[in-house]
mmCIF file with all atom_site columns, C-alpha atoms in Angstrom:
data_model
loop_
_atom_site.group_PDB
_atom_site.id
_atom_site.type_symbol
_atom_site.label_atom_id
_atom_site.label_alt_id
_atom_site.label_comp_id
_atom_site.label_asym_id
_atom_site.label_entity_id
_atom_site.label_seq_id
_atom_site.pdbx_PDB_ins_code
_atom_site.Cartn_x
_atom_site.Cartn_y
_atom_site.Cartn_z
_atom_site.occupancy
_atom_site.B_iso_or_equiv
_atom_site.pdbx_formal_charge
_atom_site.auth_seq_id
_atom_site.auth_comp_id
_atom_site.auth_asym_id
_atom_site.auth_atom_id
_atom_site.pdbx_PDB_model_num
ATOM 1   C CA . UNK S 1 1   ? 70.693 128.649 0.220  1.00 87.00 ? 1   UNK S CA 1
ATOM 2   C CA . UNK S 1 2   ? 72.841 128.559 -3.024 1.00 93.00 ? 2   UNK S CA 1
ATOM 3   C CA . UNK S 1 3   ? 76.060 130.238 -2.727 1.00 92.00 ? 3   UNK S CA 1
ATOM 4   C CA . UNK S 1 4   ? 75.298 132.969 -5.467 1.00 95.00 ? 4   UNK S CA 1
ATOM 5   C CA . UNK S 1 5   ? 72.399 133.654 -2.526 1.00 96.00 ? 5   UNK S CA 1
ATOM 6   C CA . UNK S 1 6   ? 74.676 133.588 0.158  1.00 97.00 ? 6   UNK S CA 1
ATOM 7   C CA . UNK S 1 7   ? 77.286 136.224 -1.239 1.00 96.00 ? 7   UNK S CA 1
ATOM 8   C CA . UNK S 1 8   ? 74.650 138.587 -1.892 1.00 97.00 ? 8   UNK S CA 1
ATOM 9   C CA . UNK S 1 9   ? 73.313 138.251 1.466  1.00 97.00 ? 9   UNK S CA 1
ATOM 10  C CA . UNK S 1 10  ? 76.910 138.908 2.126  1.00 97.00 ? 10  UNK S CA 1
ATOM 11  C CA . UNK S 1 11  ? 76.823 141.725 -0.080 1.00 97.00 ? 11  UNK S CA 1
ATOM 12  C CA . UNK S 1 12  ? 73.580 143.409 1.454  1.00 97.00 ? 12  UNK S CA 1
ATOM 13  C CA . UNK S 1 13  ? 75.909 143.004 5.224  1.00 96.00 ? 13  UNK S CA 1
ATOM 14  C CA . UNK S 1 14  ? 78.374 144.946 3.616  1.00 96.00 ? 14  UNK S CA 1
ATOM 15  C CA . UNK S 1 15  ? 76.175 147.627 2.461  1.00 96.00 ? 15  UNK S CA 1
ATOM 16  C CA . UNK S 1 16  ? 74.526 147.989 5.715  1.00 96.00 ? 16  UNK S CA 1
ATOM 17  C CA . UNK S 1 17  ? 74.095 151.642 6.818  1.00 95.00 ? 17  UNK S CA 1
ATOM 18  C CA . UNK S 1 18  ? 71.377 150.913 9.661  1.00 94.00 ? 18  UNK S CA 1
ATOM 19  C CA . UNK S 1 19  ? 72.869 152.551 12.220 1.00 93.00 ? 19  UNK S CA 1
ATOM 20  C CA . UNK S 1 20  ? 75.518 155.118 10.414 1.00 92.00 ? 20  UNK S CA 1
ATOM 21  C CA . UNK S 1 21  ? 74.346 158.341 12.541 1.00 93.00 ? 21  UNK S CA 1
ATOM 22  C CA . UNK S 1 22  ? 75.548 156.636 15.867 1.00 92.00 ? 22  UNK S CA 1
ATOM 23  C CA . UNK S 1 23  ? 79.205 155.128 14.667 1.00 90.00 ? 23  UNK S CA 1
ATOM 24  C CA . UNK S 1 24  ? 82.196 157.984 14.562 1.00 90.00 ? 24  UNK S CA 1
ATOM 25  C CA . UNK S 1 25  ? 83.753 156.158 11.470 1.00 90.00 ? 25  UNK S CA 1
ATOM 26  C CA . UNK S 1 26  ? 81.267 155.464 9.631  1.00 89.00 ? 26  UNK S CA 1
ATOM 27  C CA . UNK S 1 27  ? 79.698 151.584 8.729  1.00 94.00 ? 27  UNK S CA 1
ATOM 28  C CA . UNK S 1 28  ? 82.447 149.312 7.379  1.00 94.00 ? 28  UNK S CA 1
ATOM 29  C CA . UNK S 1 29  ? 80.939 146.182 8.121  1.00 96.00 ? 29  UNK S CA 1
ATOM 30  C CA . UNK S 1 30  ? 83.508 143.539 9.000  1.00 94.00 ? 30  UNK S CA 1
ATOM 31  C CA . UNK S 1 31  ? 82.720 139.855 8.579  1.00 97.00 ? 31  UNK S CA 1
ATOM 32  C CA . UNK S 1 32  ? 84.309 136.705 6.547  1.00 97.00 ? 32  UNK S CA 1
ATOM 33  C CA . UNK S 1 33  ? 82.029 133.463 5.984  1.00 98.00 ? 33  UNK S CA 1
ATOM 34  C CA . UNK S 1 34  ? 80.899 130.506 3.428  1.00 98.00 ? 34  UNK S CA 1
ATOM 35  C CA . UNK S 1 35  ? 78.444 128.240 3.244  1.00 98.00 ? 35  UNK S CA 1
ATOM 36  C CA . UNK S 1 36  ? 81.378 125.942 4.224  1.00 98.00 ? 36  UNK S CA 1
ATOM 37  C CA . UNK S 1 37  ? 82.486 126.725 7.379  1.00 98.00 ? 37  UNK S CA 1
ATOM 38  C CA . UNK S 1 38  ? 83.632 124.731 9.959  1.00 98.00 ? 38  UNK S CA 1
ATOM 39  C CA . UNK S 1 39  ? 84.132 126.900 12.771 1.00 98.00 ? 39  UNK S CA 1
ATOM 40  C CA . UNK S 1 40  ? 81.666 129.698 14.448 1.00 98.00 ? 40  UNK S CA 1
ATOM 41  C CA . UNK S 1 41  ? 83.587 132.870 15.714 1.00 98.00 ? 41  UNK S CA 1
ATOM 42  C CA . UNK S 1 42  ? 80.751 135.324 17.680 1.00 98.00 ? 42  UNK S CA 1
ATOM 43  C CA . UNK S 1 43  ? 82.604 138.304 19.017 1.00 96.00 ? 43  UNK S CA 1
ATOM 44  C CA . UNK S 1 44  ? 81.584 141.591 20.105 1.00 94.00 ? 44  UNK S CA 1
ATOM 45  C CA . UNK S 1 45  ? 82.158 144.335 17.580 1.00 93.00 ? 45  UNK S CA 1
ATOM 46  C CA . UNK S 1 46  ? 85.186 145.183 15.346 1.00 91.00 ? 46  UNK S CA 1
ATOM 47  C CA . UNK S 1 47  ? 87.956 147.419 16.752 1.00 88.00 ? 47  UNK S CA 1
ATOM 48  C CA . UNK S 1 48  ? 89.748 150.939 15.201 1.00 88.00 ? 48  UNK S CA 1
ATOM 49  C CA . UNK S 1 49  ? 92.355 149.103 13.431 1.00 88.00 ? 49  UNK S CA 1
ATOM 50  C CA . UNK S 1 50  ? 90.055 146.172 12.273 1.00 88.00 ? 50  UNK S CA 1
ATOM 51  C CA . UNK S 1 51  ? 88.072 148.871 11.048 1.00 88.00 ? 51  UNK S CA 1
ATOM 52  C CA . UNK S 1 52  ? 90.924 150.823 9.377  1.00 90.00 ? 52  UNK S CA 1
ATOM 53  C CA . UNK S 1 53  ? 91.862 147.538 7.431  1.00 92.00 ? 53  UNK S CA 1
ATOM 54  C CA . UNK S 1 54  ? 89.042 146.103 7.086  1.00 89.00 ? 54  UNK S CA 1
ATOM 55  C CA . UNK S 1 55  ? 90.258 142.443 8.090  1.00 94.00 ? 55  UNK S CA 1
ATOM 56  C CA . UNK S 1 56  ? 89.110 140.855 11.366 1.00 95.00 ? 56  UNK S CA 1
ATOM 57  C CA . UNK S 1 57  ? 90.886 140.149 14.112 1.00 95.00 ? 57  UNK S CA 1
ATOM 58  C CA . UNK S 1 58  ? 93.375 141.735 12.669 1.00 93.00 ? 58  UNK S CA 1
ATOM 59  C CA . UNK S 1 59  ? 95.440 143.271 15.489 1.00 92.00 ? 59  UNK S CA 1
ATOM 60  C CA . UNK S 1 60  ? 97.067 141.706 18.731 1.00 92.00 ? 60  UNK S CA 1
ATOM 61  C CA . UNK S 1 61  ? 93.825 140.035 19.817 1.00 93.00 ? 61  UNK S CA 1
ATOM 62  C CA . UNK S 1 62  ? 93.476 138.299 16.657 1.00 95.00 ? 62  UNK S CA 1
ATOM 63  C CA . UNK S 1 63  ? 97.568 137.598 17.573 1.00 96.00 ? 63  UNK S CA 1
ATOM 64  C CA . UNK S 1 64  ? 96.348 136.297 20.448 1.00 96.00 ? 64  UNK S CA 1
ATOM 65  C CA . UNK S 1 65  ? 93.113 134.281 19.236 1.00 97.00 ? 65  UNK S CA 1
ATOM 66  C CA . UNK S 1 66  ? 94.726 132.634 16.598 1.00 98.00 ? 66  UNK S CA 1
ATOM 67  C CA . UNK S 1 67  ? 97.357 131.038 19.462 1.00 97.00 ? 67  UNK S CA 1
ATOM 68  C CA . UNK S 1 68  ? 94.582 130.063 21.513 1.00 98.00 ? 68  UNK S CA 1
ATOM 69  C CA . UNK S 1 69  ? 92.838 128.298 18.768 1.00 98.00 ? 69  UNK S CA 1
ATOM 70  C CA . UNK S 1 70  ? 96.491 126.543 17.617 1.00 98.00 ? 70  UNK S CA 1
ATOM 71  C CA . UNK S 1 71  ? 95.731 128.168 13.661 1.00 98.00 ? 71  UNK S CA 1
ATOM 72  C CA . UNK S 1 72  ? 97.981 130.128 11.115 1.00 97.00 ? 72  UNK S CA 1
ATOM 73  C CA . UNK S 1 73  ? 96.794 133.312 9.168  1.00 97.00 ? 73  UNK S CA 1
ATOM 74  C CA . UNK S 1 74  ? 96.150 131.333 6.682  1.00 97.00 ? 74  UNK S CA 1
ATOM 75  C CA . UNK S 1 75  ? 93.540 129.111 7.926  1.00 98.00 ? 75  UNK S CA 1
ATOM 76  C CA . UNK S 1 76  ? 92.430 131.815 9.971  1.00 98.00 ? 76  UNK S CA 1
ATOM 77  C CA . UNK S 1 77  ? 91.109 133.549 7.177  1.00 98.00 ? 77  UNK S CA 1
ATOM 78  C CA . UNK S 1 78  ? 90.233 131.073 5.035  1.00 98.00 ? 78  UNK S CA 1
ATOM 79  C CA . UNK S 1 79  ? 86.212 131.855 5.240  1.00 98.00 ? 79  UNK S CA 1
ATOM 80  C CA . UNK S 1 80  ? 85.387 127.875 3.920  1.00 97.00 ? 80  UNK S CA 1
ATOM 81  C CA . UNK S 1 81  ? 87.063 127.346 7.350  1.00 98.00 ? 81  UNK S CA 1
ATOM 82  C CA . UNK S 1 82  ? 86.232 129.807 9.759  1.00 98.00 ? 82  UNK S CA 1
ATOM 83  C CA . UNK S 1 83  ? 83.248 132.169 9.829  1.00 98.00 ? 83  UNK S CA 1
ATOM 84  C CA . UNK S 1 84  ? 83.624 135.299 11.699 1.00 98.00 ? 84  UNK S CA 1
ATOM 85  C CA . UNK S 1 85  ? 80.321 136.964 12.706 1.00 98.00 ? 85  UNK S CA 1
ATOM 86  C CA . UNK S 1 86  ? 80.459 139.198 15.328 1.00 97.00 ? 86  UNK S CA 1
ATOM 87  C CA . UNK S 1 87  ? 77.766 140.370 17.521 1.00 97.00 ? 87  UNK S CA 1
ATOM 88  C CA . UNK S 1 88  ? 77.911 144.381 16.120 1.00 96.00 ? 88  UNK S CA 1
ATOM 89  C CA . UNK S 1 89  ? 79.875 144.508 12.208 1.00 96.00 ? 89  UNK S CA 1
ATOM 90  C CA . UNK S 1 90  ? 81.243 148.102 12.498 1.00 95.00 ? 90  UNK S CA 1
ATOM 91  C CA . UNK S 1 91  ? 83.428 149.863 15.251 1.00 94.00 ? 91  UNK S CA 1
ATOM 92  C CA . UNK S 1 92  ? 81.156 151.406 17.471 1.00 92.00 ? 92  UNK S CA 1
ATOM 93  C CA . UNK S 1 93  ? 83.519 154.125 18.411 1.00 88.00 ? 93  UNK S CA 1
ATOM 94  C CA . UNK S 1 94  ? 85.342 154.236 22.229 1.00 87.00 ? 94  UNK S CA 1
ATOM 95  C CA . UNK S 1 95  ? 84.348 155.056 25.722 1.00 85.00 ? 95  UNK S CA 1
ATOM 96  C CA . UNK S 1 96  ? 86.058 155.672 29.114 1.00 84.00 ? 96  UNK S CA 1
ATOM 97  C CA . UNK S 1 97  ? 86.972 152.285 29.235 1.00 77.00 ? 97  UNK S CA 1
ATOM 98  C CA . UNK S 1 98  ? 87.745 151.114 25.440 1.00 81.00 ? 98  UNK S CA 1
ATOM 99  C CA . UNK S 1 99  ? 85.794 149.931 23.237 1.00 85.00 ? 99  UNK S CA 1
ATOM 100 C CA . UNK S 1 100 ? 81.496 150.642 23.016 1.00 89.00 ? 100 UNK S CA 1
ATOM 101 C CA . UNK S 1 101 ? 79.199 148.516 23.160 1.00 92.00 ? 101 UNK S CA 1
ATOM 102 C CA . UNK S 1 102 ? 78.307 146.553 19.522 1.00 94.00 ? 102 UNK S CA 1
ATOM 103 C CA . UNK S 1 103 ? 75.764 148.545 18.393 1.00 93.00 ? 103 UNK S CA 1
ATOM 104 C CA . UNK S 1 104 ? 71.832 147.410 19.641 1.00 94.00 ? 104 UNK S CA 1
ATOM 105 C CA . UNK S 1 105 ? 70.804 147.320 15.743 1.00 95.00 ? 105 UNK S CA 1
ATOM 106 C CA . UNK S 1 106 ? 73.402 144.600 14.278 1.00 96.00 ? 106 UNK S CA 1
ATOM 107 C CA . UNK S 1 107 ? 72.536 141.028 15.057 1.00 97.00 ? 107 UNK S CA 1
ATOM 108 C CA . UNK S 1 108 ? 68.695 141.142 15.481 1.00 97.00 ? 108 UNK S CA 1
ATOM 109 C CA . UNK S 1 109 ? 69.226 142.298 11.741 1.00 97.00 ? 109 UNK S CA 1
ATOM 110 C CA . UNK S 1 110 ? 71.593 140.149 10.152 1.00 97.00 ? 110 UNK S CA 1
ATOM 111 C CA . UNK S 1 111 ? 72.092 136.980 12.399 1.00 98.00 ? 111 UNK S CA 1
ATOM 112 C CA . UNK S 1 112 ? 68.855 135.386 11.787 1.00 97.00 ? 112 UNK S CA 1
ATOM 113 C CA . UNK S 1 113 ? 69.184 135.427 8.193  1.00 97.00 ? 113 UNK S CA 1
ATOM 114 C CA . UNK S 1 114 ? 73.321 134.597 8.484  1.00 97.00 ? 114 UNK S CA 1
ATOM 115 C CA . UNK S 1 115 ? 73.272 132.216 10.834 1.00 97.00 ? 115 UNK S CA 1
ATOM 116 C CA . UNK S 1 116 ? 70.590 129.492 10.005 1.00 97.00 ? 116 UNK S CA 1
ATOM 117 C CA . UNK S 1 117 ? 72.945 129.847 6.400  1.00 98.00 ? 117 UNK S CA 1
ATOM 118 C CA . UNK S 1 118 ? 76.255 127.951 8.395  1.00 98.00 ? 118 UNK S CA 1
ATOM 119 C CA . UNK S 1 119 ? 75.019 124.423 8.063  1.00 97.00 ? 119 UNK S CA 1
ATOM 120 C CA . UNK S 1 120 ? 78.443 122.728 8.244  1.00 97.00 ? 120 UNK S CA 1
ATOM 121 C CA . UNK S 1 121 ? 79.835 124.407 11.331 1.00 98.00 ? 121 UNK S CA 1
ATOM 122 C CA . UNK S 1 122 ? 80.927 122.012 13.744 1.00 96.00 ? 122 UNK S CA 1
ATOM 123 C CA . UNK S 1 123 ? 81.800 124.361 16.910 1.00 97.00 ? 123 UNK S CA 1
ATOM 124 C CA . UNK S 1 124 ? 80.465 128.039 17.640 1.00 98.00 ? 124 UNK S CA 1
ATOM 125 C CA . UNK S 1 125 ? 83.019 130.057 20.141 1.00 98.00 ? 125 UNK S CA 1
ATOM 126 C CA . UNK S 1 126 ? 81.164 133.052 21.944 1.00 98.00 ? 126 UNK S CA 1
ATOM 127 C CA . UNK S 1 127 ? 84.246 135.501 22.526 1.00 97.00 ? 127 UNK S CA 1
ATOM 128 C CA . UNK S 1 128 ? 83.161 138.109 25.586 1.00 95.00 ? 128 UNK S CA 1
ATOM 129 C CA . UNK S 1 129 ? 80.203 139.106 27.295 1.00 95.00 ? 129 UNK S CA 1
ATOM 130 C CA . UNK S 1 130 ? 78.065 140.694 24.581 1.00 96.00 ? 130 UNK S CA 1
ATOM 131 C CA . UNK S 1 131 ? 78.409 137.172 22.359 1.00 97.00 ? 131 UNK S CA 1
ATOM 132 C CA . UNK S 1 132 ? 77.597 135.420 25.185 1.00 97.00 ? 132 UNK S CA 1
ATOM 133 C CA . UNK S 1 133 ? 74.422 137.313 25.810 1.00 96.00 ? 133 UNK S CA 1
ATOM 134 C CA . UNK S 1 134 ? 73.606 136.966 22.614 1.00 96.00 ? 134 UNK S CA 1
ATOM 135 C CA . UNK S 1 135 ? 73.835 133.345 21.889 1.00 96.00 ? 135 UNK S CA 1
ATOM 136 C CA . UNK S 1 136 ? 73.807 131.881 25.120 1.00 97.00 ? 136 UNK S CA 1
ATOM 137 C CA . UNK S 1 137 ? 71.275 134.229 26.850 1.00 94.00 ? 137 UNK S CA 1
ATOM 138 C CA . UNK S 1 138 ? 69.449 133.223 30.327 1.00 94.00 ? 138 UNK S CA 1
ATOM 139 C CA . UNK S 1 139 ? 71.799 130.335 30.420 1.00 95.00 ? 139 UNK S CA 1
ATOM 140 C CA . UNK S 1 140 ? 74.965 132.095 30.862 1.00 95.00 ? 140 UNK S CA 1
ATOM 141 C CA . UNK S 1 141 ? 76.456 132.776 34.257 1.00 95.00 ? 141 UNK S CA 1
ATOM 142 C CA . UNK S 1 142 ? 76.390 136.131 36.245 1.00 95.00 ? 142 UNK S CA 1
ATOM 143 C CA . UNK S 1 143 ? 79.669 136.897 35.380 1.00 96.00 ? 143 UNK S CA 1
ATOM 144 C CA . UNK S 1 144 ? 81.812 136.063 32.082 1.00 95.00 ? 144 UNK S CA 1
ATOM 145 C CA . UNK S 1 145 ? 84.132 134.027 34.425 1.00 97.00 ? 145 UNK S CA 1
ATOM 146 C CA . UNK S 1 146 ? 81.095 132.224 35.772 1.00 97.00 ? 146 UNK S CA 1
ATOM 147 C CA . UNK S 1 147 ? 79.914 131.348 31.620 1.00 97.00 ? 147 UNK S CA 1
ATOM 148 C CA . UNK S 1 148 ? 83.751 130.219 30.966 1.00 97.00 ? 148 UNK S CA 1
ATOM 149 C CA . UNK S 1 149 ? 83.900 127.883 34.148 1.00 97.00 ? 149 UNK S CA 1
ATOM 150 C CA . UNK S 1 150 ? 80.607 126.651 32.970 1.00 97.00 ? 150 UNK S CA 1
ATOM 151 C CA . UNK S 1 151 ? 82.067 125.671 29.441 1.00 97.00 ? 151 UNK S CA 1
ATOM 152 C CA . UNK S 1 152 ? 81.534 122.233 29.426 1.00 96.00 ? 152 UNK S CA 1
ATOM 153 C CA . UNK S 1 153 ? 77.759 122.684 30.259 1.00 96.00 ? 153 UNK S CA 1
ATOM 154 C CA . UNK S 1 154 ? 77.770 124.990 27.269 1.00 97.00 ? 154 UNK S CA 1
ATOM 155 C CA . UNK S 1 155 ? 80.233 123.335 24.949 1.00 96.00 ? 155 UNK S CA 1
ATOM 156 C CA . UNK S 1 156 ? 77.163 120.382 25.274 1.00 94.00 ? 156 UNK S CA 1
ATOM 157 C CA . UNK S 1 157 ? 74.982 122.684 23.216 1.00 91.00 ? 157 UNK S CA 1
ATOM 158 C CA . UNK S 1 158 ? 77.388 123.400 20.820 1.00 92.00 ? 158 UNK S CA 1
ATOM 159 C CA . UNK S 1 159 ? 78.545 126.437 21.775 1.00 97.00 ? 159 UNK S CA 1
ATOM 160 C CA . UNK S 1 160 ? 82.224 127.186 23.951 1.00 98.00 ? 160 UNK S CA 1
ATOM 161 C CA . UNK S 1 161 ? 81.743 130.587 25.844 1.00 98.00 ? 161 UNK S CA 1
ATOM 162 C CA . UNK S 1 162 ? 85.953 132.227 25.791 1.00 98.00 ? 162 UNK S CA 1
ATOM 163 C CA . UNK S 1 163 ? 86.927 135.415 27.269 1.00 97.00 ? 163 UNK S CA 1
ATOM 164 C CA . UNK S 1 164 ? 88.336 138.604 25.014 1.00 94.00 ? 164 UNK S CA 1
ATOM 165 C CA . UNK S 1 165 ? 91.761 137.692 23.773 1.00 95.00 ? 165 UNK S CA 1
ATOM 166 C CA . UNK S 1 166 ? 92.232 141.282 24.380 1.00 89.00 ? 166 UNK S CA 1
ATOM 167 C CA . UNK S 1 167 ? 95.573 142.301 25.975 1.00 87.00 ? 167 UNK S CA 1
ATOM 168 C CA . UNK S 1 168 ? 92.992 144.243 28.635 1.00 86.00 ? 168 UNK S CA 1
ATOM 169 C CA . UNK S 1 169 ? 92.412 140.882 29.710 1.00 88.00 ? 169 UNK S CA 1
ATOM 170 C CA . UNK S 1 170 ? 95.559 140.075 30.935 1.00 90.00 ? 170 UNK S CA 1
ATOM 171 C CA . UNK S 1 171 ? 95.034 140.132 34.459 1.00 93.00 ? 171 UNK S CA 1
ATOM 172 C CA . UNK S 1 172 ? 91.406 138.438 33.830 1.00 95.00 ? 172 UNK S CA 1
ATOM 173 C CA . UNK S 1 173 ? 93.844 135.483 32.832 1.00 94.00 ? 173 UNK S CA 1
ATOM 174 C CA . UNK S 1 174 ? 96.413 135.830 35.223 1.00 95.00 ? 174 UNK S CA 1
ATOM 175 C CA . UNK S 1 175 ? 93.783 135.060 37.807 1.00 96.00 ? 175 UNK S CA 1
ATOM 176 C CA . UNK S 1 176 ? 92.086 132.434 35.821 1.00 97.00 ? 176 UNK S CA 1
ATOM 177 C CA . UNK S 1 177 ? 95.518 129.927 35.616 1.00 96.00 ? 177 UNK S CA 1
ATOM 178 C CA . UNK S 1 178 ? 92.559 126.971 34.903 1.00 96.00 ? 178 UNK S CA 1
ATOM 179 C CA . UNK S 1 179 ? 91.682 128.350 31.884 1.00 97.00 ? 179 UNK S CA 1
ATOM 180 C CA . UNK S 1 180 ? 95.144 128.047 29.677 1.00 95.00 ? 180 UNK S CA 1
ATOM 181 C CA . UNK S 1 181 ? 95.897 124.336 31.809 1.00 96.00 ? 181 UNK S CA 1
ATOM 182 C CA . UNK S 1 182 ? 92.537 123.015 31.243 1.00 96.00 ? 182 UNK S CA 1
ATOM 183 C CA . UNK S 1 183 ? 90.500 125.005 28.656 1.00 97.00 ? 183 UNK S CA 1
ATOM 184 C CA . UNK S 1 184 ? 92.984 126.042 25.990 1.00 97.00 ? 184 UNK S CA 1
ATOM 185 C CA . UNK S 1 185 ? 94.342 122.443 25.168 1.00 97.00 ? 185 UNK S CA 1
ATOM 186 C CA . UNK S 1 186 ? 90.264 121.428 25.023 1.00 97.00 ? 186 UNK S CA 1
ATOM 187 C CA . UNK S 1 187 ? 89.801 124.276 22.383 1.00 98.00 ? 187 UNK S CA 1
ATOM 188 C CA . UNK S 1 188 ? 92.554 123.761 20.116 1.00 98.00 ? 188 UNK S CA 1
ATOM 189 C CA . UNK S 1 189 ? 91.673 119.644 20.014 1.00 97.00 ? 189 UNK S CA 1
ATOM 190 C CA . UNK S 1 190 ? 87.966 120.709 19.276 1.00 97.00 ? 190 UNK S CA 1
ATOM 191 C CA . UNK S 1 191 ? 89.349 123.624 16.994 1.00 98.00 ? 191 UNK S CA 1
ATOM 192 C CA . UNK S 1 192 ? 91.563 120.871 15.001 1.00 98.00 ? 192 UNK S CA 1
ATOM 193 C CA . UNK S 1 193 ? 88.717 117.886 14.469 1.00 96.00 ? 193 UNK S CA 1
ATOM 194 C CA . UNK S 1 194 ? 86.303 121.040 13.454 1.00 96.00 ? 194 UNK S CA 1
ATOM 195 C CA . UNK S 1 195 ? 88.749 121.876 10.993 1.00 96.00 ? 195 UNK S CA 1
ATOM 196 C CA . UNK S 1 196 ? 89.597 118.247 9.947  1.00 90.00 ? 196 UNK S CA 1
#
């Protein structure tokens, strides 16, 4: 695809009103990519204040992200870098326990045409359950701590399965001590040669 194609695919994303009746907000579909990035981010669906601003990962789990992965703002964003395609590209609004669900509607439409488009990406990360199920389907585990302890199995296929960077997950990774000793110094060596 030429890149005049790709930003009005990019365009038509943005535009997206598919599922406008179900989100409390409103669409504002959040996403940042090039035909030249490096590095795959699948999430699950923006939150309020990434809606509010528009950016991704803009709040304290992009903080949080962005240490995990050992990169400033400024690569961060830098779309010939990183791609960031989540699984649902508007806030879905909040339930009991946080955040919806991405909404049903949002990758069957768009990743199959976005997707195939990210030729030069080196690593895809699948941030929380609903971007695991999504890209990893029948192969993940039964739990989201079973599909992270499993990451070198998946990291084989080209894609490294990470749990929200949310601050909710805290005690997630205060019982998972393997996964800062062993996993985080993996990811930010395979973050750097994607990068390179």
């Amino acid at each position: 695809m030429k890149p005049a194609a790709f930003d009005q695919l990019l365009a038509e994303v943005r535009a997206c009103r598919i599922c406008a009746a179900q989100l409390p907000l409103g669409p504002r579909p959040v996403l940042q990519a090039s035909l030249q990035s490096r590095l795959l981010i699948v999430s699950q669906a923006p939150g309020r204040k990434v809606h509010e601003t528009g950016i991704p990962f803009n709040d304290v789990s992009g903080d949080r992200l962005r240490d995990w992965l050992g990169v400033d703002r400024a690569t961060f964003y830098d779309a010939r870098k990183i791609a960031i395609v989540p699984m649902g590209f508007c806030f879905p609004g909040t339930g009991k326990g946080g955040d919806l669900p991405p909404r049903p509607e949002c990758a069957p439409t768009w990743h199959p045409r976005l997707l195939p488009q990210l030729k030069q990406v080196q690593l895809t990360l699948a941030i929380g359950q609903y971007a695991q199920a999504g890209l990893l389907g029948e192969r993940r585990g039964r739990t989201l701590t079973d599909t992270v302890l499993a990451w070198r199995e998946h990291l084989a296929r080209g894609v490294l399965p990470l749990p929200h960077p949310s601050p909710r997950n805290r005690l997630w990774l205060t019982r998972n001590p393997w996964f800062e000793a062993e996993l985080l110094p993996e990811l930010r060596r395979l973050v750097a040669e994607a990068l390179r």
